[in-house]
Amino acid sequence: MSDLKSGSNLEKVLKAGHFAFTGECGPPKGADVEHLKEKFQYLKGNVDAVNVTDNQTAVVRMSSLAASKLMIDEGLEPNFQMVTRDRNRLAIMSDILGAYALGIRNMLCLSGDHQTFGNNPQAKNVHDIDSMQLIALVKKMRDEEKFMNDEDIDVAPKMFIGAACNPFADPYEYRVYRLANKIEAGADFIQTQCIFNMDKFRDFMKKAVDMGLHKKCYILAGVTPMKNAGMANFMSKFVPGMDIPASIIKRLKGVDKKNQAEEGIKFALEQVEEFKEMKGVAGVHMMAIEWEHMVPEIAERAKVLPRPVV
Amino acid sequence: MIVADQKSLKEILAMVKDNKKILIVGCKGCVTVCNVGGLKEVEILASIMKIARKKQGNDIDIDIKVLERQCDNEYVAEISDIINDYEAVISLACGVGPQFLSEMYKEKIIYPGLNTTFFGGATEHGVWEERCAGCGSCAIHDFAGLCPIARCAKSLMNGPCGGSSDGVCEINKDTVCIWDTIVQKKIKAGQLEDLIGVKGLKNWRTARDGGPRRSIREELVQGNI
Ligand code: SF4
């Protein structure tokens, strides 16, 4: 395989210098494959890869591995999310091999929200390894073709390695160094937490660029269009690590209730335009949470269509 | 020290509902220090249990005894003469105590009167906090002298996670984000470079994950010391 690490579509798009556009899809709270396939159709052709979330907010859902495979069968490229909350290193390595065997080529390495947020707060939290170590593990399996214990792997999983970054969590001064650590661990691409505080993100990116991090790794800016002021309020209060400036909530509240969704989309589109020009930003990760059917319109209006074929 | 909380009276009464004569055994070790299993607590428990049972019209006979320690067979043996006078024993010690009692007095029913919570210390009068997870391979010097295994809700070796906000952990507002504290301490000391780079996987074999643990001091076993 040429000089590509995984050969995933996302990797090829980024490597070719295109402005990447990724989407997100949460598996169902059940085994409703038909509904999932319906959601896929909104994303197909409109994004380069789709994050398949792994029991997000610690609520049990269909496994991200299974949903990723269903996605491949429908002709989309998944970005398989894996949290370290629910698996020890044995399960992690085994799932990575399984994922690769099923055709998965992108992985996003996460620690996961603490289980107290979810619907099984009584659960044991595993955390045998953390997200940083997961990145290093996927890299080792790919590049050295070895397991964590240094045993050889016969056919090694060649993953394009993703990691998350939240510039809005504290302590802010350390966040750019933590990003650097993730890149050193082996992250090929980064998807940031949803960005609402643009001033802070501009400052963060400047720091990242000053450190040359954008040259070592593709940084995708996270965008979530708000459906209404209530959603903005809720996220600001209850989702850990969210930084939603009062001005955004005010802007949404400033329009009629029935127009708030449009206002939310407008803000997201303004963000995408700025990210296209922002130094160090290689693409956008569009998290239209339970709003997949809006992605075609958002992608169209963001002028990111058609998606490159590489 | 080992910190414990007292079980509710309701739970304790339910345990001994069929017993008419019991012994409550306290411990002068950690649980005396954290005010849950010393003489005072043993006396109080005995009297409120008697009152409660009397109210139910089902009197109970309770004697009390406080041992030097319940984690040492030498002291546990001190009740061998009297234990057969009782149908059951409530141990007000950490989880070690009722097990030492169960192992020595094999026929006896031993009830735990406490919930053992953690290894920690008092941070203010009446408040105890967890500090150590007993992982069997201490590395706090790598983390500004603070333990992320015990004190980070996700036991992250490479924190802080994306949920850290204003020095507080994502799980609730009353929990300090220990990773925030670690980073702030390193920044203040001008040692941020210690947090550059990736900390490798932890070997959990020395922790409970490797199975129940045992410490053997050869020199003591051989009687040299
Ligand atoms: S907020 Fe801090 S203490 Fe809580 S899980 Fe994240 S890193 Fe650990």
Coordinates of C-alpha atoms and ligand atoms in Angstrom, one line a residue:
Chain A
M1 CA 0.0 0.0 0.0
S2 CA 1.6 3.2 -1.2
D3 CA 2.4 5.7 1.5
L4 CA -1.0 5.7 2.9
K5 CA -1.3 4.5 6.4
S6 CA -4.8 3.0 6.1
G7 CA -6.1 3.8 2.7
S8 CA -9.3 5.1 4.1
N9 CA -11.3 7.6 2.1
L10 CA -10.9 10.1 4.9
E11 CA -7.2 9.7 4.8
K12 CA -7.1 10.1 1.0
V13 CA -9.2 13.2 1.1
L14 CA -7.1 14.8 3.7
K15 CA -3.8 13.8 2.1
A16 CA -4.9 15.2 -1.2
G17 CA -5.4 18.5 0.5
H18 CA -9.1 18.7 0.3
F19 CA -11.1 20.4 3.1
A20 CA -12.6 17.4 4.8
F21 CA -16.2 17.2 5.9
T22 CA -17.2 14.4 8.3
G23 CA -20.5 13.5 9.8
E24 CA -21.8 11.7 12.8
C25 CA -24.4 9.0 13.4
G26 CA -25.5 7.6 16.7
P27 CA -26.6 3.9 16.7
P28 CA -30.1 3.2 17.9
K29 CA -31.3 2.2 21.4
G30 CA -32.3 -1.1 20.0
A31 CA -31.6 -3.2 17.0
D32 CA -33.6 -1.2 14.5
V33 CA -31.5 -1.6 11.4
E34 CA -34.0 -0.1 9.1
H35 CA -34.1 3.2 10.9
L36 CA -30.3 3.2 11.0
K37 CA -30.1 2.6 7.3
E38 CA -32.5 5.5 6.8
K39 CA -30.2 7.8 8.7
F40 CA -27.2 6.6 6.6
Q41 CA -28.9 7.7 3.5
Y42 CA -28.9 11.4 4.6
L43 CA -25.2 11.2 5.1
K44 CA -24.2 9.2 2.0
G45 CA -22.3 11.2 -0.5
N46 CA -22.5 14.3 1.7
V47 CA -19.6 13.6 4.0
D48 CA -16.2 11.8 3.7
A49 CA -16.6 9.6 6.7
V50 CA -19.2 9.2 9.5
N51 CA -18.4 8.8 13.1
V52 CA -20.3 6.0 14.7
T53 CA -20.6 6.8 18.4
D54 CA -19.8 4.2 21.1
N55 CA -22.5 4.2 23.8
Q56 CA -22.4 8.0 23.8
T57 CA -23.1 9.8 27.1
A58 CA -22.8 6.3 28.6
V59 CA -26.2 5.2 27.3
V60 CA -26.4 1.7 26.0
R61 CA -26.9 1.5 22.2
M62 CA -26.2 -0.9 19.4
S63 CA -22.4 -1.5 19.4
S64 CA -20.5 1.0 17.3
L65 CA -18.6 -1.9 15.7
A66 CA -21.8 -3.6 14.5
A67 CA -23.2 -0.2 13.3
S68 CA -20.0 0.6 11.5
K69 CA -20.2 -2.7 9.6
L70 CA -23.9 -2.0 8.7
M71 CA -22.7 1.4 7.4
I72 CA -20.0 -0.2 5.2
D73 CA -22.6 -2.5 3.7
E74 CA -24.6 0.6 2.8
G75 CA -21.6 2.1 1.0
L76 CA -20.5 4.7 3.6
E77 CA -17.2 5.0 5.3
P78 CA -17.4 4.8 9.1
N79 CA -15.1 6.4 11.6
F80 CA -15.5 3.7 14.3
Q81 CA -15.5 5.3 17.8
M82 CA -14.1 3.4 20.7
V83 CA -14.2 4.4 24.4
T84 CA -11.9 2.9 27.0
R85 CA -14.6 3.1 29.6
D86 CA -16.2 -0.3 28.7
R87 CA -13.4 -2.5 27.6
N88 CA -10.1 -3.7 29.0
R89 CA -7.0 -4.1 26.8
L90 CA -8.0 -7.6 25.7
A91 CA -11.4 -6.6 24.4
I92 CA -9.9 -3.5 22.9
M93 CA -7.3 -5.3 20.8
S94 CA -9.7 -8.0 19.8
D95 CA -12.3 -5.4 18.7
I96 CA -9.6 -3.5 16.7
L97 CA -8.7 -6.7 14.8
G98 CA -12.4 -7.5 14.3
A99 CA -13.1 -3.9 13.1
Y100 CA -10.3 -4.2 10.6
A101 CA -11.4 -7.6 9.4
L102 CA -14.9 -6.1 8.8
G103 CA -13.4 -3.4 6.6
I104 CA -13.2 -0.5 9.1
R105 CA -10.3 1.8 8.4
N106 CA -10.8 4.8 10.6
M107 CA -10.9 4.8 14.4
L108 CA -11.6 7.5 16.9
C109 CA -9.9 6.8 20.3
L110 CA -11.8 8.2 23.3
S111 CA -12.0 7.7 27.1
G112 CA -15.8 8.2 27.1
D113 CA -18.2 10.1 29.3
H114 CA -18.3 8.7 32.8
Q115 CA -21.0 6.2 33.3
T116 CA -22.7 8.3 36.0
F117 CA -24.1 10.4 33.1
G118 CA -25.8 7.4 31.5
N119 CA -28.6 5.0 32.1
N120 CA -26.4 2.4 33.9
P121 CA -24.7 4.4 36.6
Q122 CA -24.3 1.2 38.6
A123 CA -21.7 -0.2 36.1
K124 CA -18.1 -0.9 36.8
N125 CA -15.9 1.5 34.8
V126 CA -13.0 -0.3 33.2
H127 CA -10.4 2.3 32.3
D128 CA -7.7 -0.3 32.0
I129 CA -6.1 2.1 29.5
D130 CA -6.9 5.7 28.6
S131 CA -7.5 7.4 25.3
M132 CA -3.9 8.5 25.0
Q133 CA -2.7 4.9 25.5
L134 CA -5.4 3.7 23.1
I135 CA -4.0 5.9 20.3
A136 CA -0.5 4.5 21.0
L137 CA -1.9 1.0 21.0
V138 CA -3.7 1.4 17.6
K139 CA -0.5 2.9 16.2
K140 CA 1.7 0.1 17.5
M141 CA -0.7 -2.6 16.1
R142 CA -0.6 -0.8 12.7
D143 CA 3.1 0.3 12.4
E144 CA 5.0 -2.3 14.4
E145 CA 2.4 -5.1 13.7
K146 CA 2.6 -6.1 17.3
F147 CA 0.2 -6.4 20.2
M148 CA 0.7 -4.4 23.3
N149 CA 2.6 -7.3 24.8
D150 CA 5.0 -7.3 21.8
E151 CA 3.6 -10.5 20.3
D152 CA 3.4 -10.4 16.5
I153 CA 0.1 -9.9 14.7
D154 CA -0.2 -12.0 11.5
V155 CA -2.3 -9.5 9.6
A156 CA -2.1 -6.1 11.3
P157 CA -5.0 -3.7 11.4
K158 CA -4.1 -0.6 9.4
M159 CA -6.2 2.2 10.9
F160 CA -6.3 5.9 10.3
I161 CA -6.1 7.0 13.8
G162 CA -8.3 9.8 15.2
A163 CA -8.5 11.5 18.5
A164 CA -10.6 14.1 20.2
C165 CA -9.6 17.4 21.6
N166 CA -11.6 19.8 23.7
P167 CA -10.0 23.2 23.7
F168 CA -12.8 24.4 26.0
A169 CA -12.1 22.2 28.9
D170 CA -9.8 23.3 31.7
P171 CA -7.0 23.9 32.4
Y172 CA -6.9 25.9 29.1
E173 CA -3.1 26.5 29.2
Y174 CA -2.5 22.8 29.1
R175 CA -4.9 21.8 26.4
V176 CA -2.6 22.5 23.5
Y177 CA 0.1 20.4 25.1
R178 CA -2.4 17.6 25.6
L179 CA -3.2 17.8 21.9
A180 CA 0.5 17.6 21.2
N181 CA 0.7 14.5 23.4
K182 CA -2.1 12.9 21.4
I183 CA -0.3 13.6 18.2
E184 CA 2.9 12.2 19.6
A185 CA 1.0 9.1 20.7
G186 CA 0.1 8.6 17.1
A187 CA -3.1 10.5 16.2
D188 CA -3.3 11.1 12.4
F189 CA -6.4 13.3 12.7
I190 CA -8.2 15.3 15.4
Q191 CA -11.8 16.1 15.7
T192 CA -12.5 18.8 18.2
Q193 CA -15.4 19.1 20.6
C194 CA -18.3 21.2 19.3
I195 CA -17.1 24.8 18.9
F196 CA -19.3 27.7 19.9
N197 CA -16.8 30.0 21.5
M198 CA -15.0 31.2 18.4
D199 CA -12.7 33.6 20.1
K200 CA -11.3 30.9 22.3
F201 CA -10.9 28.5 19.4
R202 CA -9.1 31.1 17.3
D203 CA -6.7 31.6 20.1
F204 CA -6.3 27.8 20.5
M205 CA -5.6 27.3 16.9
K206 CA -3.0 30.0 16.9
K207 CA -1.2 28.2 19.7
A208 CA -1.5 24.9 17.9
V209 CA -0.2 26.4 14.6
D210 CA 2.7 28.1 16.5
M211 CA 3.7 24.7 17.8
G212 CA 3.5 23.3 14.3
L213 CA 0.8 20.7 15.3
H214 CA -1.2 21.3 12.1
K215 CA 1.7 20.0 10.1
K216 CA 1.9 16.7 12.1
C217 CA -1.8 16.0 12.1
Y218 CA -5.1 17.0 10.4
I219 CA -7.3 19.1 12.7
L220 CA -11.0 19.0 12.0
A221 CA -13.1 21.6 13.7
G222 CA -16.3 20.3 15.4
V223 CA -19.5 22.0 14.6
T224 CA -23.0 21.3 16.0
P225 CA -25.9 23.2 14.6
M226 CA -28.3 24.2 17.4
K227 CA -31.9 23.2 16.9
N228 CA -33.2 25.9 19.3
A229 CA -32.3 28.0 22.3
G230 CA -33.4 25.3 24.6
M231 CA -30.9 22.9 23.2
A232 CA -28.1 25.5 23.6
N233 CA -29.2 26.0 27.2
F234 CA -29.3 22.3 27.9
M235 CA -25.9 21.6 26.4
S236 CA -24.4 24.5 28.2
K237 CA -25.7 23.2 31.6
F238 CA -25.5 19.4 31.3
V239 CA -22.9 18.4 28.7
P240 CA -19.5 18.2 30.2
G241 CA -16.8 20.4 28.7
M242 CA -19.2 22.6 26.6
D243 CA -18.5 26.3 26.3
I244 CA -21.5 28.1 24.9
P245 CA -21.2 31.8 25.1
A246 CA -24.3 33.7 26.3
S247 CA -24.2 35.6 23.0
I248 CA -25.1 32.5 21.1
I249 CA -28.0 31.7 23.3
K250 CA -29.1 35.3 23.0
R251 CA -28.8 35.2 19.3
L252 CA -31.1 32.1 19.1
K253 CA -33.5 33.6 21.6
G254 CA -33.6 36.8 19.5
V255 CA -35.5 35.1 16.7
D256 CA -39.0 33.6 16.7
K257 CA -39.1 30.0 18.0
K258 CA -40.0 28.6 14.7
N259 CA -36.9 30.3 13.1
Q260 CA -34.4 29.3 15.8
A261 CA -33.4 26.1 13.9
E262 CA -32.6 28.2 10.8
E263 CA -30.6 30.7 13.0
G264 CA -28.7 27.7 14.5
I265 CA -27.9 26.5 11.0
K266 CA -26.8 30.0 9.9
F267 CA -24.4 30.2 12.8
A268 CA -23.0 26.8 11.9
L269 CA -22.5 27.8 8.3
E270 CA -20.7 31.0 9.3
Q271 CA -18.4 28.9 11.3
V272 CA -17.7 26.5 8.4
E273 CA -16.9 29.5 6.2
E274 CA -14.4 30.8 8.8
F275 CA -12.9 27.3 9.3
K276 CA -12.3 27.0 5.6
E277 CA -9.9 30.0 5.9
M278 CA -8.5 29.3 9.4
K279 CA -4.9 28.4 9.4
G280 CA -4.3 24.8 10.6
V281 CA -7.9 23.7 10.2
A282 CA -8.1 20.8 7.7
G283 CA -11.8 20.2 7.7
V284 CA -15.0 20.3 9.7
H285 CA -16.6 17.5 11.7
M286 CA -20.4 18.2 11.5
M287 CA -22.2 16.7 14.4
A288 CA -25.9 17.2 13.6
I289 CA -27.1 15.3 16.6
E290 CA -30.3 13.4 15.8
W291 CA -30.6 15.7 12.9
E292 CA -29.1 13.6 10.2
H293 CA -31.8 14.5 7.7
M294 CA -30.6 18.1 7.8
V295 CA -27.1 17.1 6.7
P296 CA -27.8 17.2 2.9
E297 CA -29.1 20.8 3.2
I298 CA -26.3 21.8 5.6
A299 CA -23.6 20.4 3.3
E300 CA -25.2 22.0 0.3
R301 CA -25.4 25.4 1.9
A302 CA -21.9 25.0 3.4
K303 CA -20.7 24.6 -0.2
V304 CA -18.8 21.5 0.5
L305 CA -20.5 19.4 -2.2
P306 CA -19.8 17.4 -4.2
R307 CA -17.4 15.5 -1.9
P308 CA -14.1 14.7 -3.6
V309 CA -13.6 11.3 -5.0
V310 CA -10.0 10.2 -4.5
Chain B
M1 CA -6.2 4.8 57.1
I2 CA -9.2 2.7 56.1
V3 CA -12.4 4.7 56.1
A4 CA -15.8 3.2 56.7
D5 CA -19.4 4.3 57.1
Q6 CA -22.0 2.7 59.4
K7 CA -24.7 0.7 57.8
S8 CA -28.2 2.0 58.4
L9 CA -30.0 0.8 61.5
K10 CA -32.7 -0.6 59.2
E11 CA -30.2 -2.8 57.4
I12 CA -28.6 -4.0 60.6
L13 CA -32.0 -4.8 62.2
A14 CA -33.0 -6.8 59.2
M15 CA -29.8 -8.8 59.4
V16 CA -30.4 -9.8 63.0
K17 CA -34.2 -10.1 62.9
D18 CA -34.2 -13.7 64.0
N19 CA -31.5 -13.3 66.6
K20 CA -32.3 -12.9 70.4
K21 CA -28.8 -12.6 71.8
I22 CA -25.9 -11.0 70.0
L23 CA -22.5 -9.5 70.5
I24 CA -21.3 -6.3 68.9
V25 CA -17.6 -6.1 68.5
G26 CA -15.8 -2.8 67.8
C27 CA -12.2 -2.1 66.8
K28 CA -9.7 0.4 68.2
G29 CA -8.0 0.8 64.8
C30 CA -9.0 3.0 61.8
V31 CA -12.7 2.8 62.5
T32 CA -12.3 4.3 65.9
V33 CA -10.4 7.2 64.3
C34 CA -13.1 7.7 61.7
N35 CA -15.8 7.5 64.4
V36 CA -17.8 4.5 63.2
G37 CA -16.5 1.5 65.1
G38 CA -15.0 2.5 68.4
L39 CA -16.4 2.1 71.9
K40 CA -18.7 5.1 71.6
E41 CA -20.3 3.9 68.4
V42 CA -20.6 0.3 69.6
E43 CA -22.4 1.5 72.7
I44 CA -24.7 3.8 70.8
L45 CA -25.6 1.0 68.2
A46 CA -26.3 -1.4 71.0
S47 CA -28.7 0.9 72.8
I48 CA -30.6 2.1 69.7
M49 CA -31.0 -1.5 68.5
K50 CA -32.4 -2.5 71.9
I51 CA -34.8 0.4 71.8
A52 CA -35.9 -0.4 68.3
R53 CA -36.4 -4.1 69.1
K54 CA -38.3 -3.3 72.2
K55 CA -40.7 -1.2 70.2
Q56 CA -41.3 -4.1 67.9
G57 CA -42.1 -6.2 71.0
N58 CA -39.2 -8.4 70.2
D59 CA -36.5 -7.7 72.8
I60 CA -32.9 -8.5 72.0
D61 CA -30.0 -9.1 74.4
I62 CA -26.9 -7.3 73.3
D63 CA -23.4 -7.3 74.8
I64 CA -20.5 -5.3 73.6
K65 CA -16.7 -5.7 73.3
V66 CA -14.0 -3.6 71.6
L67 CA -10.9 -5.3 70.4
E68 CA -7.5 -3.7 70.0
R69 CA -7.7 -4.7 66.3
Q70 CA -9.8 -7.1 64.4
C71 CA -7.2 -7.6 61.7
D72 CA -5.0 -9.6 64.0
N73 CA -5.7 -13.1 65.1
E74 CA -4.1 -12.5 68.5
Y75 CA -6.8 -10.0 69.4
V76 CA -9.6 -11.8 67.6
A77 CA -8.9 -14.8 69.8
E78 CA -9.7 -12.7 72.9
I79 CA -13.4 -13.4 72.4
S80 CA -13.0 -17.2 72.1
D81 CA -14.3 -17.7 75.7
I82 CA -17.5 -15.8 75.3
I83 CA -18.4 -16.1 71.6
N84 CA -20.5 -19.2 72.2
D85 CA -22.8 -17.3 74.5
Y86 CA -24.2 -15.5 71.4
E87 CA -26.2 -16.5 68.4
A88 CA -24.4 -14.0 66.2
V89 CA -21.9 -11.2 66.1
I90 CA -22.0 -7.8 64.5
S91 CA -18.5 -6.5 63.7
L92 CA -18.0 -2.8 63.6
A93 CA -14.7 -3.0 61.8
C94 CA -13.6 -2.5 58.2
G95 CA -14.3 -5.5 55.9
V96 CA -11.2 -7.2 57.3
G97 CA -12.6 -7.6 60.8
P98 CA -15.7 -9.7 60.1
Q99 CA -13.7 -12.0 57.9
F100 CA -11.0 -12.6 60.5
L101 CA -13.9 -13.4 62.9
S102 CA -15.6 -15.7 60.3
E103 CA -12.3 -17.5 59.7
M104 CA -11.6 -18.1 63.4
Y105 CA -15.2 -18.8 64.5
K106 CA -16.3 -21.0 61.7
E107 CA -19.7 -21.9 63.1
K108 CA -20.7 -18.4 64.1
I109 CA -22.8 -16.0 62.0
I110 CA -20.8 -12.8 61.7
Y111 CA -22.6 -9.7 60.3
P112 CA -20.7 -6.6 58.9
G113 CA -22.0 -3.5 60.6
L114 CA -20.0 -1.1 58.4
N115 CA -19.5 -0.4 54.8
T116 CA -15.8 -0.1 54.1
T117 CA -15.3 2.7 51.7
F118 CA -11.7 3.7 50.9
F119 CA -8.1 4.4 52.0
G120 CA -8.1 8.1 52.9
G121 CA -7.9 10.7 55.6
A122 CA -9.8 13.5 57.2
T123 CA -9.6 16.7 55.3
E124 CA -11.7 18.6 57.8
H125 CA -13.6 17.7 61.0
G126 CA -16.1 15.0 60.0
V127 CA -15.0 14.8 56.3
W128 CA -12.9 12.0 54.9
E129 CA -11.6 11.7 51.4
E130 CA -10.1 8.9 49.3
R131 CA -6.5 9.2 48.5
C132 CA -5.2 5.7 47.5
A133 CA -6.5 2.8 45.4
G134 CA -4.0 0.3 46.8
C135 CA -2.8 -0.6 43.2
G136 CA 0.4 -2.1 44.5
S137 CA 2.8 0.0 42.5
C138 CA 2.9 3.6 43.7
A139 CA 3.8 6.2 41.1
I140 CA 2.5 9.4 42.6
H141 CA 5.9 11.1 42.1
D142 CA 5.0 11.1 38.3
F143 CA 1.9 13.1 39.0
A144 CA 3.0 15.9 41.2
G145 CA 2.6 13.7 44.3
L146 CA -1.1 13.1 43.7
C147 CA -2.8 9.9 42.6
P148 CA -4.9 9.9 39.4
I149 CA -5.6 6.2 39.7
A150 CA -7.5 6.7 43.0
R151 CA -8.7 10.3 42.5
C152 CA -9.5 10.7 38.8
A153 CA -13.0 9.3 38.1
K154 CA -11.6 7.6 35.0
S155 CA -8.2 6.7 36.5
L156 CA -6.6 8.5 33.6
M157 CA -2.8 8.3 33.4
N158 CA -2.8 11.0 30.7
G159 CA -5.4 13.5 31.8
P160 CA -7.3 15.7 32.2
C161 CA -10.2 14.5 30.1
G162 CA -12.4 16.9 28.1
G163 CA -14.9 17.1 30.9
S164 CA -12.7 19.0 33.4
S165 CA -14.1 22.4 34.1
D166 CA -13.0 25.1 36.6
G167 CA -11.0 22.5 38.6
V168 CA -14.1 20.3 39.0
C169 CA -14.6 16.8 37.7
E170 CA -17.3 16.1 35.2
I171 CA -19.0 13.6 37.4
N172 CA -20.3 16.2 39.9
K173 CA -19.5 19.6 41.3
D174 CA -18.3 18.3 44.7
T175 CA -15.5 16.3 43.1
V176 CA -12.2 17.9 42.5
C177 CA -10.6 17.2 39.1
I178 CA -7.3 15.8 40.4
W179 CA -5.8 16.2 36.9
D180 CA -6.5 20.0 37.0
T181 CA -4.7 20.1 40.4
I182 CA -1.8 18.0 39.0
V183 CA -1.4 20.3 36.0
Q184 CA -1.7 23.5 38.0
K185 CA 0.9 22.3 40.5
K186 CA 3.3 21.4 37.7
I187 CA 2.7 24.8 36.0
K188 CA 3.4 26.6 39.3
A189 CA 6.5 24.6 39.9
G190 CA 7.7 25.4 36.3
Q191 CA 7.7 21.7 35.6
L192 CA 5.1 21.5 32.8
E193 CA 7.6 19.5 30.7
D194 CA 7.0 16.6 33.1
L195 CA 3.5 16.3 31.5
I196 CA 4.8 16.3 27.9
G197 CA 4.8 12.8 26.4
V198 CA 2.7 9.8 26.9
K199 CA 2.5 7.8 30.1
G200 CA 2.5 4.1 29.2
L201 CA 0.0 1.4 30.1
K202 CA -0.2 0.5 33.8
N203 CA 0.6 -3.0 34.9
W204 CA -2.5 -3.9 37.0
R205 CA -1.1 -7.2 38.1
T206 CA -0.1 -5.7 41.4
A207 CA -3.6 -4.4 41.9
R208 CA -6.7 -6.4 42.8
D209 CA -6.9 -7.3 39.1
G210 CA -4.0 -9.8 39.6
G211 CA -6.2 -11.7 42.1
P212 CA -6.3 -11.5 45.9
R213 CA -2.9 -10.3 47.2
R214 CA -0.5 -11.4 49.8
S215 CA 2.5 -9.7 51.3
I216 CA 5.3 -12.0 52.6
R217 CA 8.1 -10.6 54.7
E218 CA 10.6 -13.5 54.6
E219 CA 12.6 -12.3 57.5
L220 CA 9.6 -12.2 59.8
V221 CA 8.3 -15.5 58.6
Q222 CA 11.6 -17.1 59.4
G223 CA 11.6 -15.4 62.8
N224 CA 14.8 -13.5 62.3
I225 CA 13.2 -10.3 63.4
Ligands
SF4_1 S1 -12.7 15.7 35.0 FE1 -10.7 15.3 35.8 S2 -11.0 13.9 37.5 FE2 -12.9 13.9 36.3 S3 -12.6 12.2 34.9 FE3 -11.9 14.0 33.8 S4 -9.7 14.1 34.2 FE4 -10.6 12.6 35.7

